[in-house]
Amino acid sequence: MEVNMKISTKVKNRIIAFVLSLSLVLGMGIIWSPAAMAASSSSTSLYNNTGKPIADSLRTSFNGSLAQTIAGRAIWYMEYGYMVYGHSKYPTTGYIDCSNFVSLVYKDFGYSITSAARNYGQVGVKVAGVSVKNGTLIGADKLKPGDILTFQRTSYISHVAMYIGNVNGKPCFIGTTTGYPTAIGIVSGFKNWYGTQFHDVRRVLPASAYVAGGKITDKGPVIPAKYQIKPSKPIIMPKNLPAGF
């Protein structure tokens, strides 16, 4: 039986935001319909006012190193991936969760990283001297593009994201988050959940990855067999973009 109910756009957005927030905190995978995940005016505004300026700034400072190319690929997926949050396989379904996203980006460049968040404590090496105090990231100068930030709930890591660079004095990282048109967004603060649940930072890349002009093996981005969100603009491949993202 189909029930025809008229609900205001504002109420719909609040409901979606609440459930997505709950899914992040509880580690739940929720399968959304394309209609439910359609970009709202508020999510588009968040991207235009927050994510896009950060991405544009990183494009202007792009030096062609492997590290910055990997960070740029994460941004490319944010803008052209049209991902939906959910515990499934992105290549076939278009659904992604936090650990699968980081793993996906690294895999484009030949790195095999676990897709299970709780196992990220064994990924790469720990970056010493980085912590959060009163909502401020201590040791931000030690971070490098591509570093993996981990966040712990109770006794295990429950969320991961990728550091992409410092913009206007703020360390920025990208990963699955609520409020954006798709499942991927950029965060530049450590207050609230990101501060209280911060665990550590892991580094996968060798020293040569931070040198401009080095050799880069790029398999190219993964295009899923099915999009849960209909692309709102033509998908431009990284090789056809000035900075690759």
Coordinates of C-alpha atoms in Angstrom, one line a residue:
M1 CA 0.0 0.0 0.0
E2 CA 1.4 3.4 -1.0
V3 CA 0.8 6.3 1.3
N4 CA 1.0 9.7 -0.2
M5 CA 2.3 12.1 2.4
K6 CA 3.5 15.7 1.8
I7 CA 6.5 16.6 4.0
S8 CA 8.3 19.8 3.7
T9 CA 11.8 19.8 2.2
K10 CA 13.2 21.2 5.5
V11 CA 11.7 18.4 7.5
K12 CA 13.0 15.8 5.0
N13 CA 16.5 17.2 5.2
R14 CA 16.4 17.1 9.0
I15 CA 15.3 13.5 9.0
I16 CA 18.0 12.5 6.5
A17 CA 20.7 14.4 8.4
F18 CA 19.6 12.9 11.7
V19 CA 19.7 9.3 10.4
L20 CA 23.0 9.8 8.6
S21 CA 24.5 11.2 11.8
L22 CA 23.2 8.2 13.7
S23 CA 24.6 5.8 11.1
L24 CA 28.1 7.4 11.5
V25 CA 28.0 7.2 15.3
L26 CA 26.7 3.7 15.4
G27 CA 28.6 2.4 12.5
M28 CA 25.5 1.4 10.7
G29 CA 25.2 0.9 6.9
I30 CA 22.0 2.3 5.5
I31 CA 20.9 1.8 1.9
W32 CA 19.3 5.0 0.5
S33 CA 17.2 5.4 -2.5
P34 CA 18.3 8.0 -5.1
A35 CA 15.4 10.2 -4.2
A36 CA 16.4 10.2 -0.5
M37 CA 20.0 11.1 -1.3
A38 CA 19.2 13.8 -3.9
A39 CA 21.3 16.9 -3.1
S40 CA 19.3 19.4 -1.0
S41 CA 19.8 23.1 -1.2
S42 CA 21.4 23.0 2.3
S43 CA 23.9 20.3 1.3
T44 CA 24.8 22.0 -1.9
S45 CA 25.4 25.2 0.0
L46 CA 27.7 23.4 2.5
Y47 CA 29.7 22.1 -0.4
N48 CA 29.9 25.5 -2.2
N49 CA 30.8 27.4 1.0
T50 CA 33.1 24.8 2.6
G51 CA 34.3 22.0 0.4
K52 CA 34.8 23.8 -2.9
P53 CA 36.9 26.7 -1.6
I54 CA 39.2 24.2 0.2
A55 CA 39.5 22.0 -3.0
D56 CA 40.2 25.1 -5.1
S57 CA 42.9 26.2 -2.8
L58 CA 44.6 22.8 -2.9
R59 CA 44.5 22.9 -6.7
T60 CA 46.4 26.2 -6.8
S61 CA 49.2 24.7 -4.6
F62 CA 49.3 21.3 -6.3
N63 CA 52.9 20.2 -7.0
G64 CA 52.4 16.9 -8.8
S65 CA 53.8 14.7 -6.0
L66 CA 52.3 11.3 -5.4
A67 CA 51.0 12.4 -2.0
Q68 CA 49.2 15.4 -3.4
T69 CA 47.9 13.3 -6.3
I70 CA 46.4 10.8 -3.9
A71 CA 44.8 13.6 -1.9
G72 CA 43.5 15.1 -5.1
R73 CA 42.0 11.8 -6.1
A74 CA 40.0 11.7 -2.9
I75 CA 38.7 15.2 -3.8
W76 CA 37.9 13.9 -7.3
Y77 CA 35.7 11.2 -5.8
M78 CA 33.9 13.8 -3.7
E79 CA 33.1 15.8 -6.8
Y80 CA 32.6 13.1 -9.4
G81 CA 32.0 9.8 -7.5
Y82 CA 28.4 10.3 -6.6
M83 CA 28.8 7.9 -3.7
V84 CA 26.1 6.8 -1.2
Y85 CA 27.0 5.8 2.3
G86 CA 26.6 2.1 3.0
H87 CA 28.5 -1.0 3.8
S88 CA 28.8 -2.5 0.3
K89 CA 31.2 -2.7 -2.6
Y90 CA 31.5 0.6 -4.4
P91 CA 32.7 -0.8 -7.8
T92 CA 29.4 -2.7 -8.2
T93 CA 26.9 -0.8 -6.1
G94 CA 28.0 2.8 -5.7
Y95 CA 27.9 2.5 -1.9
I96 CA 30.9 3.4 0.2
D97 CA 31.9 3.6 3.9
C98 CA 34.8 5.4 5.5
S99 CA 37.4 2.6 5.4
N100 CA 36.4 1.5 1.9
F101 CA 36.8 5.0 0.7
V102 CA 40.4 5.4 1.9
S103 CA 41.2 1.9 0.6
L104 CA 39.6 2.8 -2.8
V105 CA 41.7 5.9 -3.2
Y106 CA 44.9 4.2 -2.3
K107 CA 44.2 1.3 -4.6
D108 CA 44.0 3.6 -7.6
F109 CA 47.8 4.0 -7.1
G110 CA 48.7 0.4 -6.4
Y111 CA 48.5 0.4 -2.6
S112 CA 46.5 -2.4 -0.9
I113 CA 45.0 -1.2 2.4
T114 CA 42.4 -2.9 4.5
S115 CA 38.8 -1.9 4.1
A116 CA 38.0 -2.6 7.7
A117 CA 38.2 0.5 9.9
R118 CA 39.0 -1.5 13.1
N119 CA 42.2 -2.8 11.4
Y120 CA 43.6 0.6 10.6
G121 CA 45.7 0.6 13.7
Q122 CA 48.1 -1.7 11.9
V123 CA 48.2 0.3 8.7
G124 CA 51.5 2.0 7.9
V125 CA 53.4 3.6 10.8
K126 CA 52.1 6.0 13.5
V127 CA 52.8 9.7 13.1
A128 CA 54.2 10.7 16.5
G129 CA 53.3 13.9 18.3
V130 CA 49.8 14.4 17.0
S131 CA 46.8 14.7 19.3
V132 CA 43.7 16.8 20.0
K133 CA 43.3 19.1 23.0
N134 CA 40.2 21.2 23.6
G135 CA 39.1 20.9 20.0
T136 CA 42.5 21.9 18.6
L137 CA 44.8 19.5 16.7
I138 CA 48.2 19.5 18.3
G139 CA 51.1 18.7 15.9
A140 CA 49.3 19.6 12.7
D141 CA 52.7 20.6 11.2
K142 CA 53.7 16.9 11.3
L143 CA 50.9 15.8 8.9
K144 CA 51.4 15.2 5.2
P145 CA 48.9 14.7 2.4
G146 CA 47.6 11.2 2.3
D147 CA 48.1 10.5 6.0
I148 CA 45.2 8.6 7.5
L149 CA 43.4 9.9 10.6
T150 CA 41.7 7.3 12.8
F151 CA 38.9 7.8 15.3
Q152 CA 38.2 5.4 18.1
R153 CA 34.9 4.4 19.6
T154 CA 35.2 2.5 22.9
S155 CA 37.9 -0.2 22.3
Y156 CA 38.3 -0.1 18.5
I157 CA 38.7 2.3 15.5
S158 CA 35.3 3.0 14.1
H159 CA 36.1 5.8 11.5
V160 CA 39.0 6.8 9.3
A161 CA 39.6 9.8 7.0
M162 CA 42.4 11.2 4.8
Y163 CA 44.4 14.4 5.5
I164 CA 44.6 16.5 2.3
G165 CA 46.4 19.6 3.4
N166 CA 46.4 22.8 5.5
V167 CA 44.2 25.6 4.1
N168 CA 44.1 29.0 5.8
G169 CA 45.8 27.6 8.9
K170 CA 43.3 24.8 9.3
P171 CA 44.2 21.1 8.8
C172 CA 41.7 19.6 6.4
F173 CA 40.7 16.0 6.0
I174 CA 38.3 14.2 3.7
G175 CA 36.1 11.2 4.2
T176 CA 32.5 10.0 4.6
T177 CA 30.5 12.7 6.4
T178 CA 27.0 14.0 6.6
G179 CA 25.6 17.2 5.1
Y180 CA 27.2 17.0 1.7
P181 CA 25.5 16.2 -1.6
T182 CA 27.1 12.8 -1.7
A183 CA 28.7 10.6 1.0
I184 CA 32.0 12.4 0.8
G185 CA 32.9 15.7 2.4
I186 CA 35.8 17.8 3.7
V187 CA 36.2 18.7 7.4
S188 CA 38.5 21.3 8.9
G189 CA 37.8 21.2 12.6
F190 CA 38.3 18.9 15.6
K191 CA 35.5 20.0 17.8
N192 CA 32.7 17.7 19.0
W193 CA 32.9 14.1 17.8
Y194 CA 36.1 14.5 15.7
G195 CA 38.0 15.8 18.7
T196 CA 36.7 13.6 21.4
Q197 CA 37.0 10.4 19.4
F198 CA 40.4 11.2 17.7
H199 CA 42.8 8.2 18.0
D200 CA 46.0 8.7 15.9
V201 CA 47.4 9.3 12.5
R202 CA 48.9 6.6 10.2
R203 CA 51.3 7.1 7.4
V204 CA 51.5 4.7 4.4
L205 CA 53.6 6.6 1.9
P206 CA 57.4 6.6 1.6
A207 CA 59.5 9.8 1.7
S208 CA 59.8 9.8 -2.1
A209 CA 56.0 10.3 -2.4
Y210 CA 56.3 13.9 -1.2
V211 CA 58.8 14.9 -3.9
A212 CA 57.4 16.8 -6.9
G213 CA 57.9 15.2 -10.3
G214 CA 58.3 11.6 -9.2
K215 CA 57.0 8.6 -11.1
I216 CA 53.3 7.9 -10.4
T217 CA 51.5 4.7 -11.3
D218 CA 47.8 5.6 -11.6
K219 CA 45.3 2.9 -12.5
G220 CA 42.6 5.6 -12.8
P221 CA 39.5 6.1 -10.7
V222 CA 36.8 3.4 -10.3
I223 CA 33.5 4.0 -12.0
P224 CA 30.8 1.9 -10.3
A225 CA 28.6 -0.4 -12.3
K226 CA 25.6 1.4 -10.9
Y227 CA 25.1 4.9 -9.5
Q228 CA 22.6 5.3 -6.7
I229 CA 22.8 9.1 -7.2
K230 CA 22.3 10.3 -10.7
P231 CA 25.3 12.4 -11.8
S232 CA 24.4 16.1 -11.8
K233 CA 27.2 17.1 -14.2
P234 CA 29.4 15.4 -16.8
I235 CA 32.0 13.2 -15.2
I236 CA 35.5 14.4 -16.2
M237 CA 38.3 11.9 -15.7
P238 CA 41.4 13.1 -13.7
K239 CA 43.7 13.0 -16.8
N240 CA 41.5 15.7 -18.4
L241 CA 41.6 18.0 -15.4
P242 CA 44.5 20.5 -14.9
A243 CA 45.5 19.2 -11.5
G244 CA 43.9 15.8 -11.8
F245 CA 40.9 16.8 -9.6

